[in-house]
Coordinates of C-alpha atoms in Angstrom, one line a residue:
Chain A
M1 CA 20.9 164.8 138.1
S2 CA 19.9 168.0 136.2
R3 CA 16.5 167.3 137.3
Q4 CA 17.2 168.0 140.8
S5 CA 15.4 171.5 141.1
S6 CA 17.9 173.7 143.6
R7 CA 15.0 176.3 144.4
A8 CA 14.0 176.9 147.7
P9 CA 10.4 175.2 148.6
D10 CA 8.1 178.0 149.8
P11 CA 6.3 177.0 153.0
R12 CA 3.4 178.4 151.6
K13 CA 2.8 176.3 148.8
V14 CA 2.0 172.7 148.4
N15 CA 2.9 170.3 145.5
G16 CA -0.2 170.8 143.0
E17 CA 0.0 166.8 142.3
L18 CA -0.7 166.0 146.7
F19 CA -3.0 168.0 146.4
T20 CA -5.0 166.6 143.4
L21 CA -4.6 163.5 144.1
T22 CA -6.2 164.1 148.0
Y23 CA -9.1 165.2 146.4
G24 CA -9.1 162.6 144.0
A25 CA -9.1 160.2 147.0
L26 CA -12.0 161.9 148.6
V27 CA -14.4 162.1 145.7
A28 CA -13.4 158.0 145.1
Q29 CA -14.1 157.7 148.3
L30 CA -17.2 159.3 148.4
L31 CA -18.6 157.5 145.3
K32 CA -17.7 154.4 147.3
D33 CA -19.8 155.3 150.3
Y34 CA -22.7 157.1 148.4
E35 CA -22.6 155.3 145.3
D36 CA -25.2 157.8 143.7
D37 CA -23.9 161.2 141.9
D38 CA -26.3 163.7 143.1
E39 CA -25.3 162.5 146.7
V40 CA -21.8 162.6 145.8
N41 CA -22.6 166.0 144.6
R42 CA -24.1 167.3 147.3
Q43 CA -21.6 166.1 150.0
L44 CA -18.9 167.5 147.5
E45 CA -20.7 170.9 147.7
K46 CA -21.4 170.6 151.7
M47 CA -17.5 170.2 152.3
G48 CA -16.6 173.3 149.7
Y49 CA -19.3 175.5 151.6
N50 CA -17.4 174.5 155.1
I51 CA -14.2 175.4 153.1
G52 CA -15.2 178.6 151.6
V53 CA -16.6 179.9 154.8
R54 CA -13.2 179.5 156.6
L55 CA -10.8 180.3 153.3
I56 CA -12.5 183.7 153.0
E57 CA -10.7 184.8 156.1
D58 CA -7.6 184.1 155.0
F59 CA -8.2 185.7 151.6
L60 CA -9.3 189.0 153.4
A61 CA -6.1 188.6 155.7
R62 CA -3.9 188.3 152.9
S63 CA -5.2 189.8 149.8
N64 CA -5.7 193.3 151.2
V65 CA -8.7 193.7 148.4
S66 CA -11.0 196.1 149.8
R67 CA -15.1 196.4 149.3
C68 CA -16.2 195.7 146.1
N69 CA -18.4 198.2 144.4
D70 CA -20.5 195.9 141.9
F71 CA -20.7 192.5 141.0
R72 CA -18.5 193.2 138.1
E73 CA -15.3 194.0 140.6
T74 CA -16.3 191.1 143.0
A75 CA -16.1 188.6 139.7
D76 CA -12.5 190.0 138.8
Q77 CA -11.4 189.5 142.5
I78 CA -12.8 186.2 142.3
A79 CA -10.9 185.2 139.1
K80 CA -7.9 187.1 139.4
V81 CA -7.0 187.1 142.9
A82 CA -8.6 184.4 144.8
F83 CA -8.4 181.4 142.0
K84 CA -4.7 182.7 141.4
M85 CA -4.1 182.3 145.0
Y86 CA -5.6 179.2 146.4
L87 CA -5.6 177.1 143.0
G88 CA -2.8 179.1 140.9
V89 CA -4.9 179.3 137.8
T90 CA -7.2 182.7 136.8
P91 CA -10.3 181.8 135.2
V92 CA -11.4 184.4 132.4
V93 CA -14.6 186.1 133.3
S94 CA -17.1 186.2 130.4
N95 CA -20.7 185.7 129.6
W96 CA -22.3 188.4 131.3
S97 CA -26.1 188.3 131.3
A98 CA -27.8 191.5 130.8
A99 CA -28.7 192.5 133.8
G100 CA -25.1 192.3 135.2
D101 CA -25.8 189.9 137.7
E102 CA -24.8 186.6 136.5
F103 CA -21.3 185.6 134.8
S104 CA -19.2 182.5 133.8
L105 CA -15.6 181.4 134.9
L106 CA -14.1 180.0 132.3
I107 CA -11.4 177.7 133.4
E108 CA -9.1 176.0 131.1
N109 CA -6.5 173.7 133.3
N110 CA -8.5 172.9 136.5
P111 CA -6.2 171.5 138.8
L112 CA -8.7 169.5 140.8
T113 CA -8.8 167.4 137.2
D114 CA -5.4 166.4 136.6
F115 CA -5.1 162.6 136.1
V116 CA -9.0 162.3 136.0
E117 CA -10.8 160.4 134.0
L118 CA -14.2 160.0 134.3
P119 CA -15.5 156.5 134.1
D120 CA -18.7 155.7 132.3
G121 CA -22.4 155.7 134.0
H122 CA -21.2 158.9 136.1
T123 CA -22.5 161.6 133.6
D124 CA -24.2 163.4 136.6
L125 CA -21.4 163.3 138.6
N126 CA -19.8 167.2 138.8
Y127 CA -16.3 166.3 139.9
S128 CA -15.1 169.5 141.1
N129 CA -18.2 170.3 143.0
L130 CA -16.3 171.4 145.8
L131 CA -15.5 174.9 143.9
C132 CA -19.2 175.6 143.8
G133 CA -19.7 175.0 147.5
A134 CA -16.6 177.0 148.6
L135 CA -17.4 180.1 146.3
K136 CA -21.0 180.2 147.9
G137 CA -19.5 179.7 151.5
A138 CA -16.9 182.7 150.6
M139 CA -19.5 184.6 148.9
E140 CA -22.2 184.2 151.8
M141 CA -19.5 185.6 154.6
V142 CA -19.1 188.6 152.6
Q143 CA -23.1 188.9 152.8
M144 CA -23.9 187.9 149.1
E145 CA -25.8 184.8 148.5
V146 CA -25.1 183.5 145.0
D147 CA -26.0 180.2 143.4
V148 CA -22.9 178.6 141.6
K149 CA -23.2 175.7 139.2
F150 CA -21.1 173.6 136.2
V151 CA -22.5 174.0 133.1
Q152 CA -19.8 172.5 131.1
D153 CA -16.9 170.1 132.4
Q154 CA -14.0 169.4 130.2
L155 CA -14.1 165.9 132.1
K156 CA -17.3 165.2 130.6
G157 CA -15.7 166.3 126.6
D158 CA -16.8 169.6 126.7
N159 CA -13.8 172.2 125.2
I160 CA -14.1 174.2 128.5
T161 CA -14.9 174.2 132.1
E162 CA -17.4 176.6 132.5
L163 CA -18.7 177.9 136.2
R164 CA -21.9 180.0 136.4
L165 CA -22.3 182.5 139.4
K166 CA -25.8 184.0 139.8
F167 CA -26.2 186.7 142.3
I168 CA -29.3 186.1 144.5
R169 CA -29.2 188.5 147.1
R170 CA -27.7 191.0 149.5
L171 CA -27.5 189.0 152.8
E172 CA -28.5 191.9 155.6
D173 CA -28.5 190.0 158.9
A174 CA -24.9 188.9 159.0
V175 CA -23.9 192.0 161.4
P176 CA -24.1 191.1 164.8
A177 CA -26.2 192.2 167.1
G178 CA -24.7 195.5 169.2
E179 CA -22.4 196.6 166.3
D180 CA -22.7 198.9 163.8
Chain B
M1 CA -25.0 153.4 118.5
A2 CA -25.8 156.5 116.2
T3 CA -26.2 158.8 119.0
I4 CA -23.3 161.5 119.1
T5 CA -21.7 161.4 122.3
K6 CA -19.0 163.7 123.4
Q7 CA -15.5 162.9 123.3
K8 CA -13.8 162.5 126.7
P9 CA -10.1 163.4 127.3
S10 CA -7.8 160.7 127.9
N11 CA -5.1 161.1 129.7
L12 CA -2.6 159.0 127.6
D13 CA -3.6 161.9 124.9
K14 CA -2.3 165.0 127.3
V15 CA 1.5 165.6 127.8
L16 CA 2.8 164.6 131.3
S17 CA 3.6 167.8 133.3
K18 CA 6.4 168.6 134.7
G19 CA 4.8 168.6 137.9
R20 CA 6.0 171.9 139.0
A21 CA 2.5 173.2 139.9
E22 CA 2.1 174.3 143.4
V23 CA -1.3 175.4 145.1
N24 CA -1.9 177.2 148.2
V25 CA -0.9 175.9 151.5
A26 CA -4.4 177.0 152.9
T27 CA -6.3 175.0 149.9
F28 CA -4.4 171.9 150.9
A29 CA -5.0 171.9 154.6
L30 CA -8.6 172.9 154.6
L31 CA -9.3 170.3 151.9
F32 CA -7.5 167.7 154.2
S33 CA -9.2 168.9 157.2
E34 CA -12.8 168.3 155.4
I35 CA -11.2 164.5 154.8
V36 CA -10.5 164.3 158.3
Q37 CA -13.7 165.0 159.5
Y38 CA -15.7 163.2 156.8
C39 CA -13.5 159.9 158.0
Q40 CA -14.4 161.2 161.8
N41 CA -17.9 160.8 161.2
R42 CA -17.8 157.2 159.7
V43 CA -15.9 155.5 162.5
Y44 CA -15.9 155.4 165.8
T45 CA -12.5 155.0 167.4
V46 CA -9.1 156.7 166.6
P47 CA -7.3 153.1 165.4
E48 CA -10.4 153.0 162.7
L49 CA -9.6 156.7 162.0
Q50 CA -6.3 156.4 161.5
T51 CA -7.3 153.2 159.4
K52 CA -9.7 155.5 156.8
L53 CA -7.0 158.3 156.6
S54 CA -4.4 155.6 155.6
E55 CA -6.9 154.2 153.0
M56 CA -7.1 157.3 151.6
G57 CA -3.2 157.6 151.4
Q58 CA -3.1 154.7 149.5
H59 CA -5.2 155.5 147.0
V60 CA -2.9 158.8 146.4
G61 CA 0.4 156.5 146.6
S62 CA -0.6 154.2 144.1
H63 CA -1.4 156.7 142.0
L64 CA 1.6 158.6 142.5
L65 CA 4.3 155.6 142.0
D66 CA 4.4 155.6 138.2
V67 CA 4.7 159.3 137.9
L68 CA 7.2 159.7 140.5
F69 CA 9.6 157.0 139.1
L70 CA 9.0 158.1 135.6
R71 CA 10.0 162.0 136.5
E72 CA 13.0 161.1 138.7
K73 CA 14.5 157.8 138.1
G74 CA 13.9 158.0 134.0
Y75 CA 11.6 154.6 133.9
K76 CA 14.0 153.0 136.3
R77 CA 12.4 150.9 139.0
E78 CA 14.5 150.4 142.2
I79 CA 15.3 146.7 143.4
K80 CA 17.8 147.2 145.9
L81 CA 15.9 147.7 149.5
L82 CA 18.1 150.7 151.1
N83 CA 18.2 152.4 147.8
M84 CA 14.5 152.3 147.8
L85 CA 14.2 153.6 151.7
L86 CA 16.7 156.4 150.5
F87 CA 14.6 157.1 147.5
I88 CA 11.6 157.6 149.6
K89 CA 13.7 159.9 152.2
S90 CA 15.0 162.1 149.7
S91 CA 13.0 162.6 146.2
F92 CA 9.7 161.4 147.1
W93 CA 9.6 163.3 150.2
K94 CA 11.1 166.3 148.7
T95 CA 8.5 166.4 145.9
L96 CA 5.5 165.7 148.1
F97 CA 6.9 167.9 150.6
G98 CA 9.0 170.1 149.6
K99 CA 12.0 168.9 151.9
E100 CA 13.7 165.8 152.7
A101 CA 12.4 163.6 155.6
D102 CA 14.5 164.2 158.8
K103 CA 15.7 160.7 159.2
L104 CA 16.0 157.1 158.2
E105 CA 16.7 154.8 160.8
H106 CA 17.1 151.1 161.0
A107 CA 15.7 149.1 164.1
N108 CA 18.2 147.4 166.3
D109 CA 16.3 144.6 167.0
H110 CA 14.8 143.9 163.9
E111 CA 16.1 143.2 160.4
G112 CA 12.8 144.3 158.5
T113 CA 11.8 147.1 160.2
Y114 CA 13.0 150.7 159.3
Y115 CA 11.9 154.1 160.5
I116 CA 11.3 157.1 158.9
I117 CA 11.1 160.1 161.0
E118 CA 9.5 163.4 160.5
K119 CA 9.7 166.2 163.4
D120 CA 6.7 168.2 161.7
P121 CA 4.5 166.6 159.0
L122 CA 2.6 168.5 156.5
V123 CA -0.4 167.1 157.1
N124 CA -0.5 167.9 160.7
R125 CA 1.0 171.2 160.7
F126 CA -3.0 172.9 161.2
I127 CA -4.4 170.2 163.0
S128 CA -4.4 170.2 167.2
V129 CA -5.5 166.9 168.4
P130 CA -8.4 167.4 170.6
K131 CA -7.3 166.0 174.2
D132 CA -10.0 163.1 174.1
K133 CA -8.2 161.6 170.8
G134 CA -4.2 162.1 172.1
N135 CA -3.0 159.2 170.3
L136 CA -4.4 160.5 166.8
N137 CA -1.9 161.2 164.2
C138 CA -3.2 162.3 161.0
A139 CA -0.2 161.6 159.6
A140 CA -1.8 158.0 158.9
Y141 CA -2.6 159.6 155.7
T142 CA 1.3 159.8 154.7
A143 CA 1.8 156.6 156.1
G144 CA -0.9 154.9 153.3
I145 CA 0.5 156.8 150.7
L146 CA 4.2 155.3 151.8
E147 CA 2.7 152.5 151.8
A148 CA 1.1 152.3 148.4
V149 CA 4.2 153.4 147.2
L150 CA 6.2 150.6 148.6
N151 CA 3.8 147.9 147.8
G152 CA 3.5 148.9 144.1
A153 CA 7.4 149.0 143.9
N154 CA 7.1 145.5 144.9
F155 CA 8.3 145.8 148.6
P156 CA 5.4 144.7 150.4
A157 CA 5.3 146.5 153.6
K158 CA 3.5 147.7 156.7
V159 CA 3.4 151.3 157.3
T160 CA 2.4 152.8 161.0
V161 CA 2.6 155.9 162.4
H162 CA 3.9 157.2 166.1
W163 CA 4.2 159.9 168.2
H164 CA 7.8 159.6 168.6
K165 CA 10.3 162.1 167.8
G166 CA 7.7 164.3 166.3
T167 CA 6.2 161.5 164.1
T168 CA 7.5 158.4 163.5
F169 CA 6.6 155.9 160.3
M170 CA 7.2 152.4 161.2
I171 CA 8.2 150.6 158.0
K172 CA 8.1 146.7 158.7
F173 CA 8.9 144.8 155.6
D174 CA 7.5 141.5 154.6
E175 CA 9.9 138.9 155.4
S176 CA 10.2 137.9 151.7
V177 CA 12.0 141.5 151.2
I178 CA 14.6 141.1 153.6
T179 CA 15.6 137.3 152.0
R180 CA 15.4 138.7 148.3
D181 CA 17.4 141.5 149.1
K182 CA 19.9 139.3 150.6
M183 CA 20.0 137.3 147.4
V184 CA 20.5 140.7 145.2
D185 CA 23.2 141.5 147.8
G186 CA 24.9 138.3 147.2
K187 CA 25.7 138.7 143.9

């Protein structure tokens, strides 16, 4: 029928709903196993961290971006290149702190939360906390320690989903001995 | 209550997307890898791990069922066994994995057993099975999705996963399904 799409599938892409529901299955399983929102948040962040640590290599290999000169440039790369590349969305960078070491990513259509409704009694759960971990892990691999947390979440009735990234320090000890 | 609570969005208020959204295969692969590791840390044996993965898959399948039938079949449910299997082999597989399943076969010696064969399933593409877990097949996850879809469509079945011509999903239907299908055919 007319609904059949004829475009050739891209082997570098995966159906978004399969991804979303897979993530949902994970969060549901974690909630069943830990029965505690904070613990689930921690687990999600840990898994995200593991993902970020590995994802950054793929990112550097494919994106052709060069070293960022300042944190503002980093913010742009995260929003316009990394998010676009891996989740297919482009968050808006905003709410810079005066010192320029802190900003927000405003996500309009978080692909992780399609089909999701947060049941009552889970006010502390940061459903998409995996993102925080992934950002932290990836940034750490490029010698930046950042703090990432959810400030607003559409799942909780906010107008927008807001991730806050704060630069903490440059990691200097990442170069293996004998190099450089 | 007098306190002002923020209104949480309801899925029913949103427009159902066309399902064209895609994410990078790396994102999915790494997420799936975390899931496998998580499951592995909570079980002792390979069969247990596969059961766990299948359970996760069932969660996905049961949520996919409605949206699939709504989009692909215009709200119509499937009542004939063979058509259901063909639907899974073609539309269902195509939607989820971007291609049709390689083969659908009927067991020679057992009426209620069918095989779907996929040479290189998406979930296995980035997994190298360690030597000491030779028979582990993480496509148990896909088997779980399949099982939930079949059960949800009222074709109760057990789906297991085997290393054979790539990966073979063995679908064993409940006897009631076969009996019913004969009745439908008889009309």
